Amino acid sequence: MDLVQLQRQLVEYRTSLYHEGFLDEQYTQLQELQDENNPDFVVEVVSLFFEDSERLLNELTKALEQQSIDFKRVDAHVHQLKGSSSSIGAQRVQKVCIAFRNYCEEQNVEGCLKCLQQVRHEYSLVKTKLESMFQLEQQILSAGGSIPM
Amino acid sequence: MGMAADSEFHVLAVDDSIIDRKLIERLLKTSSYQVTTVDSGSKALEFLGLHEDLHDRIDQNTPSVSPNNHQEVEVNLVITDYCMPGMTGYDLLKKIKESSSLKNIPVVIMSSENVPSRISRCLEEGAEEFFLKPVRLSDLNKLRPHMLKTKSKDHCKEQVDEKTAFPSPKQEGKEESNNNKRKATEEGVSPERTRPRPRPRPNGITTMV
């Protein structure tokens, strides 16, 4: 695939992620903070998000496996996940977190377990998609091109 | 005189989230501020040179922040997350405002939650601004006037800019702090400018007292 085709593919892919709600305006803000002096900013922040989310998902799993669930603790983790997903523009993850927090407040175990499953799913989707997008970007850069905005 | 005045401003950013620390650091650096980030309120107080067990210095003419130790770095503004384990952003705000050596440092609170009572509580306690997360570059444009007021150097250009700049909402108590001797450039701040004025934010939150 030549450079122009790659660039077109990237733009289409990225647009679809916005349309499907995987990413929101905040992701655009991140891109705008990236420049020649900080060329890896977006990848760095997103990598931090991946690490942090995986940690939180593990904590959530453990917390919900307990005999006596500490909903405050569960809520604290979800609050963190909601915050970080919002900070990078991972909209669908953020939305599940909102529902998740409501179940925590109600101390609804079923609801929480359902949300945990959903948030894991949404997280893995957005992770895969972002990684694909980063790969495309890397291909473009390696071919000597620039990333279209 | 064409000075890169903003790079003289040093902001201390406090947030327990590593993602948000990275973000706020980039936002602040893009705005040409010097940045230090810490992950807790207690570390922030440590950096500011404030220790629980030491008395505040009587000498309030000291321009730098530290009442007691090696801390030579001047901090022109503290921006802190509200929800943090241990010491919240509100607790940190209170400690700063209760300290005779630190109370003149402007404090800005950030929060992912839009809770009106929380916002007014923070503003009443002396926070200059309350930003909803995720924080934008446009939010940071509001910081400069607050930092200019606390700069101890005599810059005529800043004075002029201050008068024509967007006036910031101020609480009553702040007028006393403007009498602090180290703020020699404060003449520009007239009583009219201290009247709080609501400024609409795109999401409907106004920063008002």
mmCIF file of C-alpha atoms in Angstrom:
data_model
loop_
_atom_site.group_PDB
_atom_site.id
_atom_site.type_symbol
_atom_site.label_atom_id
_atom_site.label_comp_id
_atom_site.label_asym_id
_atom_site.label_seq_id
_atom_site.Cartn_x
_atom_site.Cartn_y
_atom_site.Cartn_z
ATOM 1 C CA MET A 1 0.000 0.000 0.000
ATOM 2 C CA ASP A 2 1.412 3.372 -0.903
ATOM 3 C CA LEU A 3 1.717 6.362 1.392
ATOM 4 C CA VAL A 4 -1.375 8.189 0.207
ATOM 5 C CA GLN A 5 -3.479 5.061 0.599
ATOM 6 C CA LEU A 6 -2.126 4.533 4.105
ATOM 7 C CA GLN A 7 -2.923 8.082 5.054
ATOM 8 C CA ARG A 8 -6.415 7.768 3.664
ATOM 9 C CA GLN A 9 -6.923 4.524 5.532
ATOM 10 C CA LEU A 10 -5.822 6.176 8.770
ATOM 11 C CA VAL A 11 -8.209 9.080 8.386
ATOM 12 C CA GLU A 12 -11.092 6.728 7.619
ATOM 13 C CA TYR A 13 -10.267 4.492 10.534
ATOM 14 C CA ARG A 14 -9.898 7.344 12.964
ATOM 15 C CA THR A 15 -13.163 8.913 11.782
ATOM 16 C CA SER A 16 -14.965 5.640 12.294
ATOM 17 C CA LEU A 17 -13.707 5.447 15.871
ATOM 18 C CA TYR A 18 -15.278 8.826 16.579
ATOM 19 C CA HIS A 19 -18.503 7.877 14.828
ATOM 20 C CA GLU A 20 -18.800 4.652 16.743
ATOM 21 C CA GLY A 21 -18.226 6.463 20.023
ATOM 22 C CA PHE A 22 -14.958 4.790 20.885
ATOM 23 C CA LEU A 23 -13.217 8.149 20.963
ATOM 24 C CA ASP A 24 -14.473 11.606 21.721
ATOM 25 C CA GLU A 25 -13.287 15.201 21.490
ATOM 26 C CA GLN A 26 -10.808 14.715 24.316
ATOM 27 C CA TYR A 27 -8.711 12.441 22.091
ATOM 28 C CA THR A 28 -8.468 15.289 19.593
ATOM 29 C CA GLN A 29 -7.262 17.527 22.421
ATOM 30 C CA LEU A 30 -4.483 15.023 23.133
ATOM 31 C CA GLN A 31 -3.412 15.066 19.500
ATOM 32 C CA GLU A 32 -3.277 18.834 19.560
ATOM 33 C CA LEU A 33 -0.872 18.704 22.486
ATOM 34 C CA GLN A 34 1.547 16.601 20.478
ATOM 35 C CA ASP A 35 4.211 18.383 18.444
ATOM 36 C CA GLU A 36 7.741 17.980 17.083
ATOM 37 C CA ASN A 37 9.135 18.442 20.594
ATOM 38 C CA ASN A 38 6.770 15.873 22.046
ATOM 39 C CA PRO A 39 6.167 13.503 19.141
ATOM 40 C CA ASP A 40 5.153 10.528 21.279
ATOM 41 C CA PHE A 41 2.853 12.279 23.682
ATOM 42 C CA VAL A 42 -0.352 10.547 22.630
ATOM 43 C CA VAL A 43 1.163 7.079 22.589
ATOM 44 C CA GLU A 44 2.715 7.713 25.994
ATOM 45 C CA VAL A 45 -0.513 8.858 27.613
ATOM 46 C CA VAL A 46 -2.493 6.046 26.049
ATOM 47 C CA SER A 47 0.109 3.515 27.216
ATOM 48 C CA LEU A 48 -0.247 4.849 30.741
ATOM 49 C CA PHE A 49 -3.990 4.452 30.352
ATOM 50 C CA PHE A 50 -3.586 0.821 29.265
ATOM 51 C CA GLU A 51 -1.349 -0.009 32.225
ATOM 52 C CA ASP A 52 -3.532 1.796 34.709
ATOM 53 C CA SER A 53 -6.744 0.272 33.370
ATOM 54 C CA GLU A 54 -5.392 -3.240 33.530
ATOM 55 C CA ARG A 55 -4.406 -2.678 37.117
ATOM 56 C CA LEU A 56 -7.847 -1.307 37.941
ATOM 57 C CA LEU A 57 -9.672 -4.127 36.172
ATOM 58 C CA ASN A 58 -7.686 -6.649 38.194
ATOM 59 C CA GLU A 59 -8.483 -4.803 41.405
ATOM 60 C CA LEU A 60 -12.142 -4.705 40.463
ATOM 61 C CA THR A 61 -12.218 -8.415 39.751
ATOM 62 C CA LYS A 62 -10.635 -9.164 43.106
ATOM 63 C CA ALA A 63 -12.908 -6.783 44.973
ATOM 64 C CA LEU A 64 -16.042 -8.297 43.434
ATOM 65 C CA GLU A 65 -14.885 -11.828 44.206
ATOM 66 C CA GLN A 66 -14.916 -11.156 47.927
ATOM 67 C CA GLN A 67 -17.451 -12.834 50.193
ATOM 68 C CA SER A 68 -18.432 -9.498 51.575
ATOM 69 C CA ILE A 69 -18.046 -6.882 48.856
ATOM 70 C CA ASP A 70 -16.670 -3.509 49.840
ATOM 71 C CA PHE A 71 -18.715 -1.332 47.474
ATOM 72 C CA LYS A 72 -16.867 1.794 48.499
ATOM 73 C CA ARG A 73 -13.649 0.237 47.361
ATOM 74 C CA VAL A 74 -15.204 -0.963 44.126
ATOM 75 C CA ASP A 75 -16.600 2.513 43.522
ATOM 76 C CA ALA A 76 -13.217 4.088 44.171
ATOM 77 C CA HIS A 77 -11.631 1.942 41.473
ATOM 78 C CA VAL A 78 -14.431 2.627 39.006
ATOM 79 C CA HIS A 79 -14.129 6.338 39.745
ATOM 80 C CA GLN A 80 -10.451 6.174 38.811
ATOM 81 C CA LEU A 81 -11.186 4.255 35.636
ATOM 82 C CA LYS A 82 -13.912 6.700 34.719
ATOM 83 C CA GLY A 83 -11.506 9.570 35.229
ATOM 84 C CA SER A 84 -8.682 8.160 33.178
ATOM 85 C CA SER A 85 -10.912 7.027 30.318
ATOM 86 C CA SER A 86 -12.412 10.495 30.246
ATOM 87 C CA SER A 87 -8.945 12.031 30.178
ATOM 88 C CA ILE A 88 -7.966 10.193 27.028
ATOM 89 C CA GLY A 89 -11.356 10.324 25.333
ATOM 90 C CA ALA A 90 -12.254 6.637 25.649
ATOM 91 C CA GLN A 91 -15.942 7.449 25.651
ATOM 92 C CA ARG A 92 -17.506 3.996 25.678
ATOM 93 C CA VAL A 93 -15.388 2.886 28.616
ATOM 94 C CA GLN A 94 -16.333 6.052 30.446
ATOM 95 C CA LYS A 95 -20.030 5.464 29.836
ATOM 96 C CA VAL A 96 -19.966 1.964 31.276
ATOM 97 C CA CYS A 97 -18.167 3.368 34.329
ATOM 98 C CA ILE A 98 -21.037 5.764 34.943
ATOM 99 C CA ALA A 99 -23.538 2.891 35.004
ATOM 100 C CA PHE A 100 -21.100 0.869 37.091
ATOM 101 C CA ARG A 101 -20.934 3.591 39.744
ATOM 102 C CA ASN A 102 -24.715 3.649 39.989
ATOM 103 C CA TYR A 103 -24.761 -0.056 40.725
ATOM 104 C CA CYS A 104 -22.085 0.460 43.367
ATOM 105 C CA GLU A 105 -24.229 3.064 45.018
ATOM 106 C CA GLU A 106 -27.182 0.665 45.008
ATOM 107 C CA GLN A 107 -24.889 -2.088 46.269
ATOM 108 C CA ASN A 108 -26.210 -4.208 43.426
ATOM 109 C CA VAL A 109 -23.846 -7.165 42.985
ATOM 110 C CA GLU A 110 -25.444 -8.481 39.797
ATOM 111 C CA GLY A 111 -25.312 -5.042 38.240
ATOM 112 C CA CYS A 112 -21.690 -4.595 39.224
ATOM 113 C CA LEU A 113 -20.657 -7.932 37.819
ATOM 114 C CA LYS A 114 -22.449 -7.178 34.590
ATOM 115 C CA CYS A 115 -20.722 -3.813 34.345
ATOM 116 C CA LEU A 116 -17.352 -5.336 35.058
ATOM 117 C CA GLN A 117 -17.856 -7.667 32.136
ATOM 118 C CA GLN A 118 -18.985 -4.780 29.939
ATOM 119 C CA VAL A 119 -16.139 -2.512 30.917
ATOM 120 C CA ARG A 120 -13.599 -5.258 30.272
ATOM 121 C CA HIS A 121 -15.146 -5.721 26.857
ATOM 122 C CA GLU A 122 -15.174 -2.035 25.990
ATOM 123 C CA TYR A 123 -11.644 -1.612 27.262
ATOM 124 C CA SER A 124 -10.331 -4.467 25.166
ATOM 125 C CA LEU A 125 -12.115 -3.085 22.099
ATOM 126 C CA VAL A 126 -10.692 0.406 22.444
ATOM 127 C CA LYS A 127 -7.247 -0.982 23.211
ATOM 128 C CA THR A 128 -7.263 -3.073 20.049
ATOM 129 C CA LYS A 129 -8.494 -0.185 17.957
ATOM 130 C CA LEU A 130 -5.988 2.314 19.335
ATOM 131 C CA GLU A 131 -3.167 -0.153 18.820
ATOM 132 C CA SER A 132 -4.242 -0.683 15.215
ATOM 133 C CA MET A 133 -4.345 3.040 14.703
ATOM 134 C CA PHE A 134 -0.886 3.516 16.210
ATOM 135 C CA GLN A 135 0.424 0.789 13.912
ATOM 136 C CA LEU A 136 -1.003 2.575 10.889
ATOM 137 C CA GLU A 137 0.554 5.827 12.076
ATOM 138 C CA GLN A 138 3.907 4.106 12.467
ATOM 139 C CA GLN A 139 3.689 2.674 8.958
ATOM 140 C CA ILE A 140 3.033 6.149 7.590
ATOM 141 C CA LEU A 141 5.959 7.617 9.508
ATOM 142 C CA SER A 142 8.253 4.802 8.398
ATOM 143 C CA ALA A 143 7.240 5.449 4.799
ATOM 144 C CA GLY A 144 8.444 9.008 5.315
ATOM 145 C CA GLY A 145 4.989 10.540 5.470
ATOM 146 C CA SER A 146 3.278 12.663 8.074
ATOM 147 C CA ILE A 147 0.174 11.891 10.095
ATOM 148 C CA PRO A 148 -2.837 13.707 8.671
ATOM 149 C CA MET A 149 -4.908 15.539 11.292
ATOM 150 C CA MET B 1 10.488 44.739 26.641
ATOM 151 C CA GLY B 2 9.869 41.364 25.101
ATOM 152 C CA MET B 3 10.242 38.976 27.985
ATOM 153 C CA ALA B 4 9.245 35.345 28.014
ATOM 154 C CA ALA B 5 7.429 36.133 31.219
ATOM 155 C CA ASP B 6 5.402 32.955 31.344
ATOM 156 C CA SER B 7 8.423 30.694 31.594
ATOM 157 C CA GLU B 8 9.186 32.477 34.864
ATOM 158 C CA PHE B 9 5.990 31.085 36.320
ATOM 159 C CA HIS B 10 6.236 27.855 38.174
ATOM 160 C CA VAL B 11 3.145 25.759 38.706
ATOM 161 C CA LEU B 12 2.848 22.910 41.161
ATOM 162 C CA ALA B 13 0.350 20.334 39.886
ATOM 163 C CA VAL B 14 -1.122 17.789 42.278
ATOM 164 C CA ASP B 15 -3.020 14.693 41.112
ATOM 165 C CA ASP B 16 -3.034 11.070 42.190
ATOM 166 C CA SER B 17 -3.733 9.871 38.632
ATOM 167 C CA ILE B 18 -0.601 9.316 36.583
ATOM 168 C CA ILE B 19 -2.543 9.946 33.383
ATOM 169 C CA ASP B 20 -3.881 13.238 34.608
ATOM 170 C CA ARG B 21 -0.445 14.285 35.860
ATOM 171 C CA LYS B 22 1.002 13.676 32.435
ATOM 172 C CA LEU B 23 -1.832 15.576 30.841
ATOM 173 C CA ILE B 24 -1.696 18.598 33.104
ATOM 174 C CA GLU B 25 2.069 18.708 32.759
ATOM 175 C CA ARG B 26 1.814 18.837 28.973
ATOM 176 C CA LEU B 27 -0.952 21.439 29.104
ATOM 177 C CA LEU B 28 1.077 23.645 31.444
ATOM 178 C CA LYS B 29 4.294 23.264 29.470
ATOM 179 C CA THR B 30 2.455 24.065 26.245
ATOM 180 C CA SER B 31 1.355 27.251 27.992
ATOM 181 C CA SER B 32 5.049 27.907 28.719
ATOM 182 C CA TYR B 33 4.956 27.408 32.448
ATOM 183 C CA GLN B 34 7.530 25.545 34.463
ATOM 184 C CA VAL B 35 5.902 22.522 36.047
ATOM 185 C CA THR B 36 6.430 20.268 39.008
ATOM 186 C CA THR B 37 3.980 17.409 39.494
ATOM 187 C CA VAL B 38 3.369 15.473 42.689
ATOM 188 C CA ASP B 39 0.932 12.694 43.421
ATOM 189 C CA SER B 40 -0.456 13.766 46.776
ATOM 190 C CA GLY B 41 -1.377 16.719 48.953
ATOM 191 C CA SER B 42 1.221 15.823 51.542
ATOM 192 C CA LYS B 43 3.958 15.767 48.914
ATOM 193 C CA ALA B 44 2.712 19.122 47.686
ATOM 194 C CA LEU B 45 3.051 20.595 51.165
ATOM 195 C CA GLU B 46 6.498 19.064 51.460
ATOM 196 C CA PHE B 47 7.521 20.660 48.193
ATOM 197 C CA LEU B 48 6.130 23.978 49.330
ATOM 198 C CA GLY B 49 8.280 23.712 52.411
ATOM 199 C CA LEU B 50 5.473 23.472 54.876
ATOM 200 C CA HIS B 51 5.832 21.026 57.698
ATOM 201 C CA GLU B 52 3.115 20.315 60.241
ATOM 202 C CA ASP B 53 5.339 20.519 63.263
ATOM 203 C CA LEU B 54 7.060 23.828 62.536
ATOM 204 C CA HIS B 55 5.763 27.237 63.438
ATOM 205 C CA ASP B 56 4.981 29.741 60.723
ATOM 206 C CA ARG B 57 7.516 32.473 60.370
ATOM 207 C CA ILE B 58 6.527 35.877 61.694
ATOM 208 C CA ASP B 59 8.446 37.574 58.937
ATOM 209 C CA GLN B 60 5.923 37.838 56.141
ATOM 210 C CA ASN B 61 8.143 39.848 53.884
ATOM 211 C CA THR B 62 9.971 36.758 52.776
ATOM 212 C CA PRO B 63 9.280 36.496 49.050
ATOM 213 C CA SER B 64 10.050 32.826 48.760
ATOM 214 C CA VAL B 65 7.754 30.193 49.981
ATOM 215 C CA SER B 66 9.771 28.274 52.497
ATOM 216 C CA PRO B 67 9.563 29.262 56.135
ATOM 217 C CA ASN B 68 12.166 26.846 57.272
ATOM 218 C CA ASN B 69 14.261 24.837 54.879
ATOM 219 C CA HIS B 70 16.087 24.377 51.634
ATOM 220 C CA GLN B 71 13.102 25.077 49.372
ATOM 221 C CA GLU B 72 14.312 27.878 47.154
ATOM 222 C CA VAL B 73 11.846 27.316 44.382
ATOM 223 C CA GLU B 74 9.108 29.852 44.124
ATOM 224 C CA VAL B 75 5.704 28.440 43.307
ATOM 225 C CA ASN B 76 3.377 30.846 41.565
ATOM 226 C CA LEU B 77 0.282 28.665 41.485
ATOM 227 C CA VAL B 78 -0.945 25.336 42.778
ATOM 228 C CA ILE B 79 -3.370 23.359 40.649
ATOM 229 C CA THR B 80 -4.811 20.349 42.370
ATOM 230 C CA ASP B 81 -7.267 17.534 41.823
ATOM 231 C CA TYR B 82 -10.140 17.498 44.289
ATOM 232 C CA CYS B 83 -10.634 13.748 44.785
ATOM 233 C CA MET B 84 -7.446 12.273 46.148
ATOM 234 C CA PRO B 85 -6.924 9.586 48.778
ATOM 235 C CA GLY B 86 -5.684 10.913 52.116
ATOM 236 C CA MET B 87 -5.567 14.662 51.762
ATOM 237 C CA THR B 88 -8.175 15.933 49.308
ATOM 238 C CA GLY B 89 -7.615 18.967 47.127
ATOM 239 C CA TYR B 90 -9.916 20.861 49.444
ATOM 240 C CA ASP B 91 -7.805 19.876 52.485
ATOM 241 C CA LEU B 92 -4.698 21.021 50.641
ATOM 242 C CA LEU B 93 -6.349 24.309 49.733
ATOM 243 C CA LYS B 94 -7.244 24.901 53.367
ATOM 244 C CA LYS B 95 -3.747 24.150 54.589
ATOM 245 C CA ILE B 96 -2.266 26.547 52.056
ATOM 246 C CA LYS B 97 -4.672 29.334 52.919
ATOM 247 C CA GLU B 98 -4.154 28.817 56.641
ATOM 248 C CA SER B 99 -0.402 29.113 56.306
ATOM 249 C CA SER B 100 0.975 32.616 56.666
ATOM 250 C CA SER B 101 3.838 31.798 54.324
ATOM 251 C CA LEU B 102 1.762 30.103 51.634
ATOM 252 C CA LYS B 103 -1.638 31.773 51.725
ATOM 253 C CA ASN B 104 -0.857 34.156 48.896
ATOM 254 C CA ILE B 105 -0.221 31.371 46.441
ATOM 255 C CA PRO B 106 -3.213 31.088 44.122
ATOM 256 C CA VAL B 107 -4.846 27.677 44.175
ATOM 257 C CA VAL B 108 -6.961 26.144 41.434
ATOM 258 C CA ILE B 109 -9.074 23.041 41.935
ATOM 259 C CA MET B 110 -9.831 20.427 39.260
ATOM 260 C CA SER B 111 -12.565 17.853 39.478
ATOM 261 C CA SER B 112 -14.203 15.300 37.229
ATOM 262 C CA GLU B 113 -17.466 15.837 39.094
ATOM 263 C CA ASN B 114 -19.754 18.783 38.645
ATOM 264 C CA VAL B 115 -21.041 19.301 42.184
ATOM 265 C CA PRO B 116 -22.186 22.892 42.771
ATOM 266 C CA SER B 117 -21.808 22.686 46.551
ATOM 267 C CA ARG B 118 -18.269 21.402 46.122
ATOM 268 C CA ILE B 119 -17.451 24.231 43.751
ATOM 269 C CA SER B 120 -18.781 26.945 46.030
ATOM 270 C CA ARG B 121 -17.076 25.417 49.051
ATOM 271 C CA CYS B 122 -13.739 25.572 47.254
ATOM 272 C CA LEU B 123 -14.238 29.103 46.039
ATOM 273 C CA GLU B 124 -15.294 30.201 49.513
ATOM 274 C CA GLU B 125 -12.165 28.674 50.948
ATOM 275 C CA GLY B 126 -10.088 30.805 48.579
ATOM 276 C CA ALA B 127 -9.648 28.818 45.382
ATOM 277 C CA GLU B 128 -9.248 31.134 42.408
ATOM 278 C CA GLU B 129 -10.810 28.814 39.884
ATOM 279 C CA PHE B 130 -12.544 25.504 39.650
ATOM 280 C CA PHE B 131 -11.953 23.529 36.458
ATOM 281 C CA LEU B 132 -13.969 20.547 35.357
ATOM 282 C CA LYS B 133 -11.941 17.678 33.997
ATOM 283 C CA PRO B 134 -10.773 16.984 31.432
ATOM 284 C CA VAL B 135 -8.978 20.311 31.623
ATOM 285 C CA ARG B 136 -8.451 22.166 28.356
ATOM 286 C CA LEU B 137 -5.776 24.555 27.150
ATOM 287 C CA SER B 138 -8.407 27.298 27.114
ATOM 288 C CA ASP B 139 -8.934 26.767 30.863
ATOM 289 C CA LEU B 140 -5.250 27.405 31.475
ATOM 290 C CA ASN B 141 -5.501 30.835 29.847
ATOM 291 C CA LYS B 142 -7.324 31.874 33.003
ATOM 292 C CA LEU B 143 -4.285 31.178 35.164
ATOM 293 C CA ARG B 144 -1.963 33.941 34.082
ATOM 294 C CA PRO B 145 -3.782 36.885 35.757
ATOM 295 C CA HIS B 146 -3.708 35.055 39.078
ATOM 296 C CA MET B 147 0.002 34.402 38.815
ATOM 297 C CA LEU B 148 0.816 37.937 37.745
ATOM 298 C CA LYS B 149 -0.649 39.229 40.970
ATOM 299 C CA THR B 150 1.747 37.248 43.059
ATOM 300 C CA LYS B 151 4.908 37.914 41.107
ATOM 301 C CA SER B 152 7.308 39.768 43.358
ATOM 302 C CA LYS B 153 9.332 41.341 40.544
ATOM 303 C CA ASP B 154 8.576 44.816 39.343
ATOM 304 C CA HIS B 155 7.431 44.532 35.752
ATOM 305 C CA CYS B 156 5.696 47.586 34.386
ATOM 306 C CA LYS B 157 4.569 45.713 31.338
ATOM 307 C CA GLU B 158 2.765 43.167 33.496
ATOM 308 C CA GLN B 159 1.025 45.941 35.363
ATOM 309 C CA VAL B 160 -0.388 47.333 32.161
ATOM 310 C CA ASP B 161 -1.376 43.865 30.984
ATOM 311 C CA GLU B 162 -3.043 43.242 34.322
ATOM 312 C CA LYS B 163 -5.237 46.288 34.033
ATOM 313 C CA THR B 164 -6.412 45.437 30.592
ATOM 314 C CA ALA B 165 -6.589 41.698 31.180
ATOM 315 C CA PHE B 166 -9.797 39.909 31.931
ATOM 316 C CA PRO B 167 -10.519 40.753 35.582
ATOM 317 C CA SER B 168 -10.723 37.706 37.784
ATOM 318 C CA PRO B 169 -13.368 37.068 40.392
ATOM 319 C CA LYS B 170 -11.989 37.662 43.874
ATOM 320 C CA GLN B 171 -13.169 36.914 47.345
ATOM 321 C CA GLU B 172 -13.327 39.669 50.011
ATOM 322 C CA GLY B 173 -10.479 38.289 52.073
ATOM 323 C CA LYS B 174 -8.112 38.508 49.145
ATOM 324 C CA GLU B 175 -7.902 42.273 49.379
ATOM 325 C CA GLU B 176 -5.937 41.947 52.620
ATOM 326 C CA SER B 177 -3.483 39.598 51.035
ATOM 327 C CA ASN B 178 -2.859 42.147 48.302
ATOM 328 C CA ASN B 179 -1.442 44.448 50.930
ATOM 329 C CA ASN B 180 1.405 42.048 51.457
ATOM 330 C CA LYS B 181 4.599 43.985 50.920
ATOM 331 C CA ARG B 182 6.190 41.530 48.578
ATOM 332 C CA LYS B 183 3.599 42.282 45.965
ATOM 333 C CA ALA B 184 4.995 45.660 45.039
ATOM 334 C CA THR B 185 3.309 45.563 41.670
ATOM 335 C CA GLU B 186 -0.118 45.309 43.179
ATOM 336 C CA GLU B 187 -1.103 48.956 42.744
ATOM 337 C CA GLY B 188 -2.954 47.987 39.634
ATOM 338 C CA VAL B 189 -5.522 46.060 41.593
ATOM 339 C CA SER B 190 -8.320 48.490 42.324
ATOM 340 C CA PRO B 191 -11.329 47.700 44.517
ATOM 341 C CA GLU B 192 -13.650 47.549 41.501
ATOM 342 C CA ARG B 193 -11.663 44.656 40.111
ATOM 343 C CA THR B 194 -12.212 42.595 43.196
ATOM 344 C CA ARG B 195 -15.948 42.400 42.749
ATOM 345 C CA PRO B 196 -16.767 38.879 41.743
ATOM 346 C CA ARG B 197 -18.182 38.563 38.296
ATOM 347 C CA PRO B 198 -19.699 35.410 36.931
ATOM 348 C CA ARG B 199 -18.045 34.085 33.842
ATOM 349 C CA PRO B 200 -19.973 31.501 31.946
ATOM 350 C CA ARG B 201 -18.178 28.343 31.045
ATOM 351 C CA PRO B 202 -19.240 26.357 28.028
ATOM 352 C CA ASN B 203 -20.733 23.667 30.222
ATOM 353 C CA GLY B 204 -22.717 26.079 32.259
ATOM 354 C CA ILE B 205 -20.537 26.341 35.338
ATOM 355 C CA THR B 206 -19.681 29.860 36.360
ATOM 356 C CA THR B 207 -16.766 30.682 38.579
ATOM 357 C CA MET B 208 -18.341 32.968 41.072
ATOM 358 C CA VAL B 209 -18.315 33.471 44.761
#
